[in-house]
XYZ file of C-alpha atoms in Angstrom:
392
model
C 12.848 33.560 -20.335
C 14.542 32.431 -17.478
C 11.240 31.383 -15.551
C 10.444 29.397 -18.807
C 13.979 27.503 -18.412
C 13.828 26.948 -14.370
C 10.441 25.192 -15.369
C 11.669 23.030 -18.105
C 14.125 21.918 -15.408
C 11.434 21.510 -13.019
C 9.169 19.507 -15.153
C 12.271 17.065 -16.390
C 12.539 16.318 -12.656
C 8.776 15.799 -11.845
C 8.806 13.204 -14.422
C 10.930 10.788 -12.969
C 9.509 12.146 -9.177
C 6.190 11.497 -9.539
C 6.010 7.876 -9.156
C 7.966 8.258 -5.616
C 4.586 8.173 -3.477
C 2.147 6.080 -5.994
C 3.937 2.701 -4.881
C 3.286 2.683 -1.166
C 0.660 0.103 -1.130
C 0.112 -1.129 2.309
C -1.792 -4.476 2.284
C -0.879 -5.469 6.045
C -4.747 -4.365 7.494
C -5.027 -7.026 10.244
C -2.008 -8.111 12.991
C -3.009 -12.213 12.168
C -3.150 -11.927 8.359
C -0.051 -10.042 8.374
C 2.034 -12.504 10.463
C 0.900 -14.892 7.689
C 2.465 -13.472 5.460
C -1.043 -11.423 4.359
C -2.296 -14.725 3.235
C -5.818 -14.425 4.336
C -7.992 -14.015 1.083
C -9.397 -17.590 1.598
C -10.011 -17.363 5.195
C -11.504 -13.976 5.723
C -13.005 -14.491 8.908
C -13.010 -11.303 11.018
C -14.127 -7.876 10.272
C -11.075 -7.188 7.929
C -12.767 -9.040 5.572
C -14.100 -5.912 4.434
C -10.376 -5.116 3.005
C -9.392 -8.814 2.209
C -12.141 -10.255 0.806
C -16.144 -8.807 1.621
C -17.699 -12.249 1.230
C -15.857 -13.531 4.055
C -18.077 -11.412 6.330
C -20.828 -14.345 6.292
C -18.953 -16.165 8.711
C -19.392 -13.769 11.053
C -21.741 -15.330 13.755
C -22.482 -12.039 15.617
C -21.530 -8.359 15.424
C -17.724 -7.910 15.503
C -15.575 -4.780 16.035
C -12.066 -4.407 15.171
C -9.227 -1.819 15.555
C -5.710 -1.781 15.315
C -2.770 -0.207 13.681
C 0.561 -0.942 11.105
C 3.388 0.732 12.363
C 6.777 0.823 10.307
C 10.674 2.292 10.473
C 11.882 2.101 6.854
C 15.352 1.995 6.910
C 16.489 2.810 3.164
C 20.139 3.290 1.828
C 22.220 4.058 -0.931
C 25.103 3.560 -2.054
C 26.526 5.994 -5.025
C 29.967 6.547 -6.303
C 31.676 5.152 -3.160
C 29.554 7.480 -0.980
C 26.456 6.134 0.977
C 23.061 8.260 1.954
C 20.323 7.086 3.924
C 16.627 8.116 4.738
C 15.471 9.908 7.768
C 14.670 7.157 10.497
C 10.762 8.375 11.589
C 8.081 5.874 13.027
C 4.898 5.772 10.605
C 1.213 4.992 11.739
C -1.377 3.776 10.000
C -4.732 3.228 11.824
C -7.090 0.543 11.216
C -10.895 0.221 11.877
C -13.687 -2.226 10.710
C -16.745 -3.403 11.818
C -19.207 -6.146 10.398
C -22.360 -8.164 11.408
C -25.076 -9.881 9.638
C -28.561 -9.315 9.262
C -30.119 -12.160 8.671
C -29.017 -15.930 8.046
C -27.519 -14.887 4.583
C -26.962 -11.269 4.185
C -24.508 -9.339 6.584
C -22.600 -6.018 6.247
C -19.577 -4.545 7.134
C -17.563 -1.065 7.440
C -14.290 0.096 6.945
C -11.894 3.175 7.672
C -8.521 2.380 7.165
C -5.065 3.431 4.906
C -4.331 0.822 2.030
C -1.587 3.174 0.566
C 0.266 5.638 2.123
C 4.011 6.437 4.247
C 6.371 8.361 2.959
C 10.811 8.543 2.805
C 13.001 11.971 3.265
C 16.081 11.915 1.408
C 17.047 14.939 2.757
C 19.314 17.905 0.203
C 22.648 16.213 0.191
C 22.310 13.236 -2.328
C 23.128 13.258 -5.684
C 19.778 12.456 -6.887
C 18.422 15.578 -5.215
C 17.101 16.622 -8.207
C 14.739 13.866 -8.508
C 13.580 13.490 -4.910
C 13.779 15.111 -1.593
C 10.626 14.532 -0.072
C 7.967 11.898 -1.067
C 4.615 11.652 1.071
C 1.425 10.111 1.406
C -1.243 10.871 3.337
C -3.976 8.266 2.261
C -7.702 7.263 4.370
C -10.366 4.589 2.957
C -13.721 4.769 4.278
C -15.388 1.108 2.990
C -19.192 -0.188 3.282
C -19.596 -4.033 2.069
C -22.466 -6.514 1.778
C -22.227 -10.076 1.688
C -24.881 -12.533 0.852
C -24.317 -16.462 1.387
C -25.386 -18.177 -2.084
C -25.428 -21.619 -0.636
C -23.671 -23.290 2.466
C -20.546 -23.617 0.518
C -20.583 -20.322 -1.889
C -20.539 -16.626 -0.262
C -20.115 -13.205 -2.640
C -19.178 -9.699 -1.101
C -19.443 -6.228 -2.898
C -17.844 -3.035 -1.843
C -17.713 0.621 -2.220
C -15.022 2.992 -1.062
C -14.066 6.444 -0.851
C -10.853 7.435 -0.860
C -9.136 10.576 0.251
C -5.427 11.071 -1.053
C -3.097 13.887 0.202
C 0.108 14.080 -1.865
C 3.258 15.862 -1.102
C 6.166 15.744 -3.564
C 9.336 17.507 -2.839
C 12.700 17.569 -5.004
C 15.857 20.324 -5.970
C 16.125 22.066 -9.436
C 19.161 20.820 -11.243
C 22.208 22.767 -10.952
C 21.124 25.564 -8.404
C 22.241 24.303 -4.773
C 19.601 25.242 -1.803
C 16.722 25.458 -4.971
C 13.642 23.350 -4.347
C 10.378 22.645 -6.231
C 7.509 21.510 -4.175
C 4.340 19.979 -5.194
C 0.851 19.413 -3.137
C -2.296 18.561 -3.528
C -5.328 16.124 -2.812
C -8.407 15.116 -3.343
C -11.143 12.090 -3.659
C -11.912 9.130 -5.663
C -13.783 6.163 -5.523
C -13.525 2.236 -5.770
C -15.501 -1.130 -6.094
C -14.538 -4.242 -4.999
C -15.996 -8.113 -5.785
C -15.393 -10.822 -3.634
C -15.888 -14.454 -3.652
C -14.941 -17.506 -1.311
C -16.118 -20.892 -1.849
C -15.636 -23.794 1.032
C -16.434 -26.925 -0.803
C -15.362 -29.184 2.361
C -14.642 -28.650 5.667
C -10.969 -28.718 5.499
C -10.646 -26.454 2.433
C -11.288 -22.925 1.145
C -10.553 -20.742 -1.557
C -11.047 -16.982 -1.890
C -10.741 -14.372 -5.049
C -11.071 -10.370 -4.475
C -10.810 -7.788 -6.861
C -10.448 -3.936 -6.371
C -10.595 -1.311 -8.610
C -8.491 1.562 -9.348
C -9.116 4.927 -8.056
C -9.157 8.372 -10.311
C -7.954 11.052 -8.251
C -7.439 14.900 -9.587
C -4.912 16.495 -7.095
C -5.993 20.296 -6.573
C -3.154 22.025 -4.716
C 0.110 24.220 -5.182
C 3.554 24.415 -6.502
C 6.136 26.081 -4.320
C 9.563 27.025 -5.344
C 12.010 29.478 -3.748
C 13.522 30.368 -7.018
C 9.623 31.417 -8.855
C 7.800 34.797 -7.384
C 4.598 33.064 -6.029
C 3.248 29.923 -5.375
C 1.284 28.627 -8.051
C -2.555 27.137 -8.304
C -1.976 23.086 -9.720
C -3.110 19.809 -10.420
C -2.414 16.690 -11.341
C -4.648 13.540 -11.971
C -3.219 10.420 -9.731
C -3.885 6.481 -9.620
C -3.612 3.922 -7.052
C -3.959 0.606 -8.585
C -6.308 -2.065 -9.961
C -5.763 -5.623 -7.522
C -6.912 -8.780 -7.927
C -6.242 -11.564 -5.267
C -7.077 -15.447 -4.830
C -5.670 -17.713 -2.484
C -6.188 -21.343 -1.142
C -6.569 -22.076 2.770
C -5.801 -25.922 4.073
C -7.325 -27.021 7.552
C -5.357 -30.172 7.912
C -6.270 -30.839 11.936
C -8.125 -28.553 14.636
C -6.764 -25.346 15.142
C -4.053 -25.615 11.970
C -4.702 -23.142 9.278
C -2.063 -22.999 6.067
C -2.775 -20.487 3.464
C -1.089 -19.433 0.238
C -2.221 -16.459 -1.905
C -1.291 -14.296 -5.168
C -1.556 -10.743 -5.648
C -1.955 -8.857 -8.791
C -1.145 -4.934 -8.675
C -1.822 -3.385 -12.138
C 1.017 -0.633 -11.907
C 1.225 -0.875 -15.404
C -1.418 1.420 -15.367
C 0.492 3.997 -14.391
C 1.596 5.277 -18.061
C 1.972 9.442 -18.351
C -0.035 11.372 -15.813
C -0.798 15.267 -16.412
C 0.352 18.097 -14.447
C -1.060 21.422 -15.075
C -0.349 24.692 -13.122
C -0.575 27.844 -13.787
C 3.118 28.118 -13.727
C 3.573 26.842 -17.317
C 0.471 28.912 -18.374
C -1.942 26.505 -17.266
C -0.525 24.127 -20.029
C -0.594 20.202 -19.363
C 3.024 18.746 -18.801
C 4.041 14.889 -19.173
C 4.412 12.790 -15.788
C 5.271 9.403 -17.517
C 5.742 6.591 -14.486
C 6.265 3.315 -17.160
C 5.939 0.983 -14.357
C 5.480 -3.122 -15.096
C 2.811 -4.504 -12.969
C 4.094 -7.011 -11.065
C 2.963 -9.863 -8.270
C 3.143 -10.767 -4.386
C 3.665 -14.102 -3.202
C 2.055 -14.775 0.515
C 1.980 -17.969 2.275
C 1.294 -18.803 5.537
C 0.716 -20.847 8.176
C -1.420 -20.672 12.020
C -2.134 -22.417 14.688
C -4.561 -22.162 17.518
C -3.789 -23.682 20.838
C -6.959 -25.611 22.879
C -6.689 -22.405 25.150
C -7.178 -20.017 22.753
C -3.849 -18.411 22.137
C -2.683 -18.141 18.898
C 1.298 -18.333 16.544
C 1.616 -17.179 13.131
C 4.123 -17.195 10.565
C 4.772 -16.421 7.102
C 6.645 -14.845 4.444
C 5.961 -12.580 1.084
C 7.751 -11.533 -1.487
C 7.149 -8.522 -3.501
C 8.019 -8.420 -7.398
C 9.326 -4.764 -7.910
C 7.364 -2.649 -10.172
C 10.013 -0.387 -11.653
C 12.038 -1.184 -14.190
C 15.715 0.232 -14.316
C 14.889 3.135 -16.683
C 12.193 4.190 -14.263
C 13.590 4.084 -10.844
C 12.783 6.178 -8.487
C 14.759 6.690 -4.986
C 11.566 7.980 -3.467
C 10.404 4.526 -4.324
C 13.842 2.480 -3.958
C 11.455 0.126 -5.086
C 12.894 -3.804 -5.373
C 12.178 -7.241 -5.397
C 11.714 -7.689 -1.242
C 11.465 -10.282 1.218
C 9.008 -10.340 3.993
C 9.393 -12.207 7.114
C 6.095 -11.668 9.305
C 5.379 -14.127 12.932
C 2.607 -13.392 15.668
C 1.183 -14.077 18.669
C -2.418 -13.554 20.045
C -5.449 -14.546 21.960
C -8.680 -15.295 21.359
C -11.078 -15.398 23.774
C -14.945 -15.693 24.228
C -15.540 -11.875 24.056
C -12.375 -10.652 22.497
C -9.472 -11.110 20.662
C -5.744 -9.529 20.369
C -3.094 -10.060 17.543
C 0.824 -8.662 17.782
C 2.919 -9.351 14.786
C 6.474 -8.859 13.572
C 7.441 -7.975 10.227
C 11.133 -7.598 8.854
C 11.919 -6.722 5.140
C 14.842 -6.272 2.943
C 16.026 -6.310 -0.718
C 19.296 -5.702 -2.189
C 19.203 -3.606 -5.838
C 21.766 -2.725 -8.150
C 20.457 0.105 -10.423
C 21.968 0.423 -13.910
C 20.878 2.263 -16.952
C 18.354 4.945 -15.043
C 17.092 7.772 -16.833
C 18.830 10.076 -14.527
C 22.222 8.439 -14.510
C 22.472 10.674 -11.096
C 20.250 7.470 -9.872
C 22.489 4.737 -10.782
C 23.578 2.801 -7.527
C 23.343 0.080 -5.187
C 19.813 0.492 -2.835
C 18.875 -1.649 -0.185
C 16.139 -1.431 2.143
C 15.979 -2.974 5.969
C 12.519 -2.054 7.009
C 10.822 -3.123 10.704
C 6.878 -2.983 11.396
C 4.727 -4.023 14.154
C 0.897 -4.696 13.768
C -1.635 -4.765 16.883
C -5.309 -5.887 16.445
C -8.155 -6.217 18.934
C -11.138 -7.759 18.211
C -14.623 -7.525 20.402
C -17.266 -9.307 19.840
C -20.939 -7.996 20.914
């Protein structure tokens, strides 16, 4: 009886928890899109196309390979009840590889290995949401092969297949017992398809469209608490989103380059996901998440000096995708500003990229399902971005 009621506690908590890593979409896969403000769907140009947009690969004139890295300090705080808690400060890598090349006057090809979710927050034991959230992490790798064929001199289309890997960690306290915790991992594969167009009618403009698909993922793993006897064989099925993205690039003069885009992320996808373990007697329990889909705004703007070096600036903003009733502090999730600026080089042989990004939101969170929730959150989060490019 009393492991029955430690698990109805548990599962009460998981439902709100679970949606603390399935946000962390990380769309910054390139140091120059990124200090635009990730508007680069309609120019495409460099071996990230394979993430952006696969058609843009056609413009590649020889073979190209790229590496780099997104590296952010989330600063996250909140403010509950006159007391204020904050996230552990921890520097967070993602890597970044592509490669692409064409074949023949038409048809090229690409490759990708890089993380377009992922990162993680640490609440630490001492909040008042504890119950919710602890710990949220996610470990997340994308390994991408693309083909792009050029319909006409104007028209390009690019195709993709990935497979994903997804390692989840979930972390929270049991309500009511102080130094309890409930622990959840797991991981596993899935894959995902992507379409890409981008059409240059004139010299001086472009437009782009790229759509991804979602990814199924069943989580195999554990459950770990310090209040059941053993750990516990458990799964639970997982999504990371359907996207859709089109944007419109402007050449006004030599070496200008103005681009604005719009991102769809179908989080509303993301109804009631299972958990089963053999905790619970291998039953299925409820994971409801009851997030909105929502949008990102990029625009951008570049320009490339006679020499070759390179500035960059732009800004996004980031519709949250939680409503009230669903927020989650392993999420903090909010409407959020992104200021991005870069500076590079491009040479005959190679290329480098450095860019800046600072975000913040401010969020006032009323009317939560777990009233323990209700506060004021805001986020002040720094990231650097470093690509080189070499060209064979």
């Amino acid at each position: 009886m009393m492991r029955k009621t430690i698990l109805g506690g548990i599962w009460l908590a998981c439902a709100c928890g679970r949606s603390a890593a399935a946000g962390y979409y990380l769309p910054n896969q390139d140091a120059f899109a990124t200090a635009k403000g990730n508007a680069f769907v309609a120019t495409a140009d460099n071996p990230s196309a394979v993430f952006y947009n696969p058609a843009g690969l056609t413009q590649l004139d020889q073979p190209e390979f790229q590496a780099g890295f997104y590296s952010i300090i989330l600063g996250n705080r909140a403010k509950i009840d006159g007391s204020t808690y904050g996230t552990d400060s921890e520097i967070q890598v993602a890597p970044q590889l592509f490669y692409g090349a064409a074949i023949n006057d038409r048809l090229s090809y690409g490759f990708g290995l890089n993380s377009p979710f992922g990162l993680g927050t640490d609440w630490g034991q001492n909040t008042p949401f504890r119950s919710v959230v602890t710990e949220a992490r996610l470990l997340y790798a994308s390994g991408t092969a693309a083909l792009a064929y050029e319909l006409t001199d104007e028209l390009s289309v690019g195709v993709s297949l990935s497979a994903n890997y997804a390692d989840l960690k979930l972390a929270q306290g049991i309500y009511g017992v102080p130094g309890s915790y409930f622990k959840f991992t797991g991981d596993g594969f899935a894959p995902a398809a992507s379409i890409g167009l981008r059409w240059q009618p004139l010299e001086k403009h472009a437009f782009g469209f790229n759509f991804t698909t979602q990814s199924d993922f069943t989580l195999r793993g554990r459950t770990d608490s310090n209040l059941l006897p053993d750990d516990s064989s458990s799964n639970m099925n997982f999504i990371t989103p359907a996207r859709l993205a089109a944007g419109y690039s402007y050449r006004p003069a030599p070496g200008w380059n103005l681009e604005a885009n719009v991102e769809w992320i179908d989080w509303d996808s993301l109804n009631t996901l299972k958990l089963k373990t053999s905790s619970a007697g291998g039953d299925s329990v409820a994971v409801p998440f009851e997030w909105e889909s929502s949008f990102i705004y990029e625009l951008g703007v570049s320009y490339t000096t006679p020499s070759g070096y390179v500035i960059a600036a732009g800004y996004d903003y980031n519709e949250s995708a939680q409503p009230d009733q669903n927020f989650n502090p392993g999420v903090s999730d909010a409407d959020r500003h992104w200021f991005n600026a870069g500076f590079g080089h491009r040479g005959d042989c190679s290329d480098w990229m450095l860019a800046y990004q600072f975000g913040y939101s401010n969020r006032d969170v009323t009317g939560s399902s777990v009233p323990e929730a209700n506060g004021r959150y805001e986020a002040r989060h720094h990231a650097l971005v470093f690509s080189w490019n070499y060209r064979f």
